[in-house]
Coordinates of C-alpha atoms in Angstrom, one line a residue:
X1 CA -157.9 -113.7 2.2
X2 CA -159.4 -112.3 -1.0
X3 CA -160.2 -115.7 -2.4
X4 CA -162.5 -116.3 0.5
X5 CA -164.8 -113.6 -0.9
X6 CA -165.4 -115.4 -4.1
X7 CA -169.0 -116.4 -4.8
X8 CA -171.2 -117.5 -7.7
X9 CA -174.6 -116.4 -8.7
X10 CA -177.1 -117.6 -11.3
X11 CA -178.5 -114.5 -13.1
X12 CA -181.4 -114.4 -15.5
X13 CA -180.3 -114.3 -19.2
X14 CA -181.6 -114.3 -22.7
X15 CA -180.4 -116.3 -25.7
X16 CA -180.8 -114.1 -28.7
X17 CA -179.7 -114.1 -32.4
X18 CA -176.2 -112.7 -32.5
X19 CA -177.1 -110.2 -35.2
X20 CA -179.8 -108.7 -32.9
X21 CA -177.5 -108.4 -29.9
X22 CA -177.2 -104.6 -30.1
X23 CA -181.0 -104.1 -30.3
X24 CA -181.5 -106.1 -27.1
X25 CA -178.6 -104.4 -25.2
X26 CA -180.1 -101.0 -26.2
X27 CA -183.7 -101.9 -25.1
X28 CA -182.5 -103.5 -21.8
X29 CA -179.6 -101.2 -21.1
X30 CA -180.8 -100.2 -17.7
X31 CA -181.6 -103.8 -16.6
X32 CA -178.4 -105.6 -17.6
X33 CA -176.1 -107.4 -15.1
X34 CA -174.9 -104.7 -12.7
X35 CA -171.4 -106.0 -11.8
X36 CA -168.4 -103.7 -12.3
X37 CA -166.0 -105.1 -15.0
X38 CA -168.3 -107.8 -16.0
X39 CA -169.4 -108.2 -19.6
X40 CA -173.2 -108.0 -20.2
X41 CA -173.0 -110.2 -23.3
X42 CA -171.6 -113.8 -23.3
X43 CA -170.6 -116.1 -26.1
X44 CA -172.1 -119.5 -26.5
X45 CA -171.2 -122.7 -28.4
X46 CA -173.6 -121.7 -31.2
X47 CA -171.9 -118.8 -33.0
X48 CA -175.2 -117.5 -34.3
X49 CA -176.4 -116.8 -30.8
X50 CA -175.4 -114.6 -27.9
X51 CA -176.4 -114.6 -24.3
X52 CA -177.6 -111.3 -22.7
X53 CA -177.0 -111.2 -19.0
X54 CA -179.7 -109.5 -17.0
X55 CA -179.6 -107.8 -13.6
X56 CA -179.3 -109.9 -10.5
X57 CA -182.3 -108.0 -9.0
X58 CA -184.7 -109.5 -11.7
X59 CA -186.5 -112.8 -10.9
X60 CA -184.9 -115.6 -12.9
X61 CA -188.2 -117.3 -13.7
X62 CA -189.9 -114.2 -15.0
X63 CA -187.6 -111.2 -15.4
X64 CA -190.3 -109.2 -17.4
X65 CA -192.5 -109.1 -14.3
X66 CA -190.1 -106.7 -12.6
X67 CA -189.4 -104.4 -15.6
X68 CA -191.0 -101.1 -16.5
X69 CA -194.0 -101.6 -18.8
X70 CA -192.4 -100.5 -22.0
X71 CA -189.4 -102.7 -21.5
X72 CA -191.5 -105.6 -20.3
X73 CA -193.6 -105.4 -23.5
X74 CA -190.5 -105.6 -25.6
X75 CA -189.2 -108.6 -23.8
X76 CA -192.5 -110.5 -23.7
X77 CA -193.0 -110.0 -27.5
X78 CA -189.5 -111.3 -28.1
X79 CA -190.2 -114.3 -26.0
X80 CA -193.7 -114.9 -27.5
X81 CA -192.3 -114.6 -31.0
X82 CA -189.6 -117.2 -30.2
X83 CA -186.7 -114.8 -31.1
X84 CA -185.4 -114.8 -27.5
X85 CA -185.2 -117.8 -25.2
X86 CA -185.1 -117.4 -21.3
X87 CA -182.1 -119.0 -19.6
X88 CA -179.6 -118.3 -16.8
X89 CA -175.9 -117.7 -16.6
X90 CA -173.5 -118.4 -13.8
X91 CA -171.3 -115.5 -12.9
X92 CA -168.4 -115.6 -10.4
X93 CA -167.8 -112.6 -8.3
X94 CA -164.4 -112.0 -6.7
X95 CA -162.8 -109.2 -4.6
X96 CA -162.3 -106.9 -7.5
X97 CA -166.0 -106.9 -8.4
X98 CA -167.1 -105.7 -4.9
X99 CA -167.2 -102.1 -3.7
X100 CA -165.5 -101.1 -0.4
X101 CA -168.9 -101.2 1.4
X102 CA -169.7 -104.7 0.0
X103 CA -166.3 -106.0 1.0
X104 CA -166.6 -104.6 4.6
X105 CA -170.1 -106.0 4.9
X106 CA -168.7 -109.4 4.2
X107 CA -165.7 -109.1 6.4
X108 CA -167.1 -107.4 9.5
X109 CA -169.2 -109.4 12.1
X110 CA -172.9 -109.0 11.5
X111 CA -173.3 -107.1 14.8
X112 CA -170.8 -104.4 13.6
X113 CA -172.3 -101.8 11.3
X114 CA -170.6 -101.3 8.0
X115 CA -169.0 -97.8 7.7
X116 CA -170.5 -96.5 4.5
X117 CA -169.9 -92.7 4.7
X118 CA -166.7 -90.7 4.9
X119 CA -165.5 -87.3 3.9
X120 CA -163.1 -87.2 0.9
X121 CA -160.6 -84.3 1.3
X122 CA -157.9 -84.4 -1.4
X123 CA -156.1 -87.7 -1.0
X124 CA -157.5 -88.3 2.5
X125 CA -160.6 -90.3 3.4
X126 CA -161.8 -89.0 6.8
X127 CA -163.9 -91.5 8.9
X128 CA -165.8 -91.0 12.1
X129 CA -165.8 -94.6 13.4
X130 CA -167.8 -95.9 16.4
X131 CA -166.2 -97.7 19.4
X132 CA -167.4 -101.1 18.0
X133 CA -165.2 -100.5 15.0
X134 CA -162.0 -100.3 17.0
X135 CA -160.8 -103.9 16.6
X136 CA -161.3 -103.6 12.8
X137 CA -159.8 -100.1 12.2
X138 CA -156.8 -101.4 10.3
X139 CA -158.9 -103.7 8.1
X140 CA -161.3 -100.8 7.3
X141 CA -158.3 -98.6 6.4
X142 CA -156.8 -101.2 4.1
X143 CA -160.1 -101.8 2.2
X144 CA -160.7 -98.1 1.6
X145 CA -157.1 -97.6 0.5
X146 CA -157.5 -100.4 -2.0
X147 CA -161.0 -99.6 -3.2
X148 CA -161.6 -95.9 -3.2
X149 CA -160.1 -94.0 -6.1
X150 CA -157.5 -91.2 -5.3
X151 CA -157.3 -92.1 -1.6
X152 CA -153.8 -92.4 -0.3
X153 CA -154.5 -91.9 3.4
X154 CA -157.3 -93.0 5.7
X155 CA -157.8 -91.2 9.0
X156 CA -160.3 -91.5 11.8
X157 CA -161.5 -88.7 14.1
X158 CA -160.5 -89.3 17.7
X159 CA -162.7 -87.7 20.3
X160 CA -164.8 -84.5 19.8
X161 CA -164.1 -81.0 18.7
X162 CA -162.4 -79.5 21.8
X163 CA -160.5 -76.5 20.6
X164 CA -161.6 -72.9 19.6
X165 CA -160.2 -73.6 16.2
X166 CA -162.8 -76.4 15.5
X167 CA -160.0 -79.0 15.0
X168 CA -159.7 -82.5 16.5
X169 CA -157.2 -85.2 16.8
X170 CA -156.9 -87.7 14.0
X171 CA -155.4 -91.1 13.8
X172 CA -154.0 -92.5 10.6
X173 CA -155.5 -96.0 9.9
X174 CA -153.4 -96.7 6.8
X175 CA -151.5 -95.3 3.8
X176 CA -149.4 -92.2 3.5
X177 CA -149.0 -90.6 7.0
X178 CA -149.1 -87.1 5.4
X179 CA -152.4 -85.3 6.0
X180 CA -151.4 -82.2 4.0
X181 CA -153.8 -82.1 1.0
X182 CA -154.3 -80.2 -2.2
X183 CA -157.7 -79.9 -3.9
X184 CA -159.6 -77.8 -6.3
X185 CA -162.9 -75.9 -5.6
X186 CA -164.5 -73.1 -7.7
X187 CA -161.5 -73.3 -10.1
X188 CA -159.1 -72.5 -7.2
X189 CA -156.3 -74.6 -5.7
X190 CA -156.3 -75.1 -1.9
X191 CA -153.5 -76.5 0.2
X192 CA -153.9 -77.3 3.9
X193 CA -153.3 -79.9 6.6
X194 CA -156.6 -81.5 7.7
X195 CA -155.1 -81.9 11.2
X196 CA -154.7 -78.1 11.6
X197 CA -157.8 -76.5 10.1
X198 CA -161.5 -76.9 9.7
X199 CA -162.7 -78.0 6.3
X200 CA -166.0 -79.6 5.2
X201 CA -166.0 -80.9 1.6
X202 CA -169.8 -81.3 1.8
X203 CA -170.1 -77.5 1.8
X204 CA -168.6 -77.2 -1.7
X205 CA -171.9 -76.4 -3.4
X206 CA -172.9 -74.0 -0.6
X207 CA -169.6 -72.1 -1.0
X208 CA -170.2 -71.8 -4.8
X209 CA -173.9 -70.8 -4.3
X210 CA -173.1 -68.0 -1.8
X211 CA -170.1 -66.7 -3.7
X212 CA -172.2 -66.4 -6.9
X213 CA -174.6 -64.0 -5.0
X214 CA -171.8 -61.5 -4.3
X215 CA -171.4 -58.8 -7.0
X216 CA -167.9 -57.9 -8.2
X217 CA -168.1 -54.3 -6.9
X218 CA -168.9 -55.5 -3.4
X219 CA -166.5 -55.2 -0.4
X220 CA -166.4 -58.4 1.7
X221 CA -165.2 -58.9 5.2
X222 CA -164.6 -62.6 5.7
X223 CA -164.4 -62.7 9.5
X224 CA -163.9 -66.5 9.9
X225 CA -162.2 -67.2 6.6
X226 CA -160.5 -70.5 7.3
X227 CA -158.2 -71.4 4.4
X228 CA -160.2 -69.3 2.1
X229 CA -163.2 -71.2 0.5
X230 CA -164.9 -67.8 0.1
X231 CA -162.1 -65.2 0.1
X232 CA -159.9 -66.9 -2.5
X233 CA -162.6 -67.5 -5.2
X234 CA -164.1 -64.0 -4.6
X235 CA -160.7 -62.3 -4.7
X236 CA -159.7 -64.2 -7.8
X237 CA -162.7 -62.7 -9.7
X238 CA -161.9 -59.2 -8.5
X239 CA -164.1 -58.8 -5.4
X240 CA -162.4 -56.7 -2.7
X241 CA -161.9 -59.1 0.3
X242 CA -160.6 -58.7 3.8
X243 CA -159.9 -62.0 5.5
X244 CA -159.3 -63.0 9.1
X245 CA -159.3 -66.1 11.2
X246 CA -158.4 -66.9 14.8
X247 CA -156.5 -70.0 13.9
X248 CA -152.8 -69.1 13.0
X249 CA -152.5 -72.2 10.9
X250 CA -155.6 -71.3 8.9
X251 CA -154.1 -67.9 8.2
X252 CA -150.8 -69.5 7.2
X253 CA -152.5 -71.7 4.7
X254 CA -154.7 -68.9 3.5
X255 CA -151.5 -66.9 2.6
X256 CA -150.2 -69.9 0.7
X257 CA -153.5 -70.3 -1.1
X258 CA -153.6 -66.6 -2.0
X259 CA -150.1 -67.0 -3.6
X260 CA -151.1 -70.2 -5.4
X261 CA -154.2 -68.5 -6.9
X262 CA -152.5 -65.1 -7.6
X263 CA -154.8 -63.2 -5.3
X264 CA -152.5 -60.3 -4.7
X265 CA -155.3 -58.0 -3.8
X266 CA -156.6 -60.1 -0.9
X267 CA -156.1 -58.3 2.4
X268 CA -155.2 -60.8 5.2
X269 CA -155.1 -59.8 8.8
X270 CA -153.0 -61.2 11.5
X271 CA -154.9 -64.0 13.4
X272 CA -157.6 -62.4 15.6
X273 CA -161.0 -62.9 17.0
X274 CA -163.8 -62.0 14.6
X275 CA -165.2 -59.5 17.1
X276 CA -162.0 -57.4 17.0
X277 CA -161.6 -57.8 13.3

């Protein structure tokens, strides 16, 4: 019930001359009401005035006391000169104003930790939930689908990595049942199924850093290439690459990615152990 999440808050505010609104917004821009899709300036009955809404984290009785010194001096001078008047403003927050983490914190029992971290792989949000989350898995999936941009599928890891291919069983918690994704990294397109291969989106910057250290005239043997986060970008910029992986599915997607990125020079072996490659 989304309406059950509605709540009201009194936030500190300033009543200022309408013609000076932009000056106050500029001076206080890092300390205005911090609610998505909520205006920081409100109209009042007196058309010559505007109300500037300040952050909920500032004390209502003395917002200047929690501001950086330069901003606090600006505000105190405005108050002392009588140009600005301290006041409050009531805001109503509803489901659309809250992040996924905030919604889950409100919906889950206090004893159940709020899942706040997940891996975003293409259109898939990949969770690693704890046993205490089990009764609420469907709810968690629904909230993430609704709240996280570009997510069409929510999955959860079941069990531990138990295969030589570093893959694991996944359960779909909500959304599109397809786990075949397409994403971009280092100006390359990658397609693969997250059920069948190992991929870690958190290594994106590391992939780029290491690739940048390899000169174009190098010859690279990528012994455990996966779907090609090293071989494809290197081959695309003219580096001679020889790629291998033990996982037949990884090699299958590597060939598809080589075709997508026009890496005709990339040499791909049949699936084999890195020792024999």
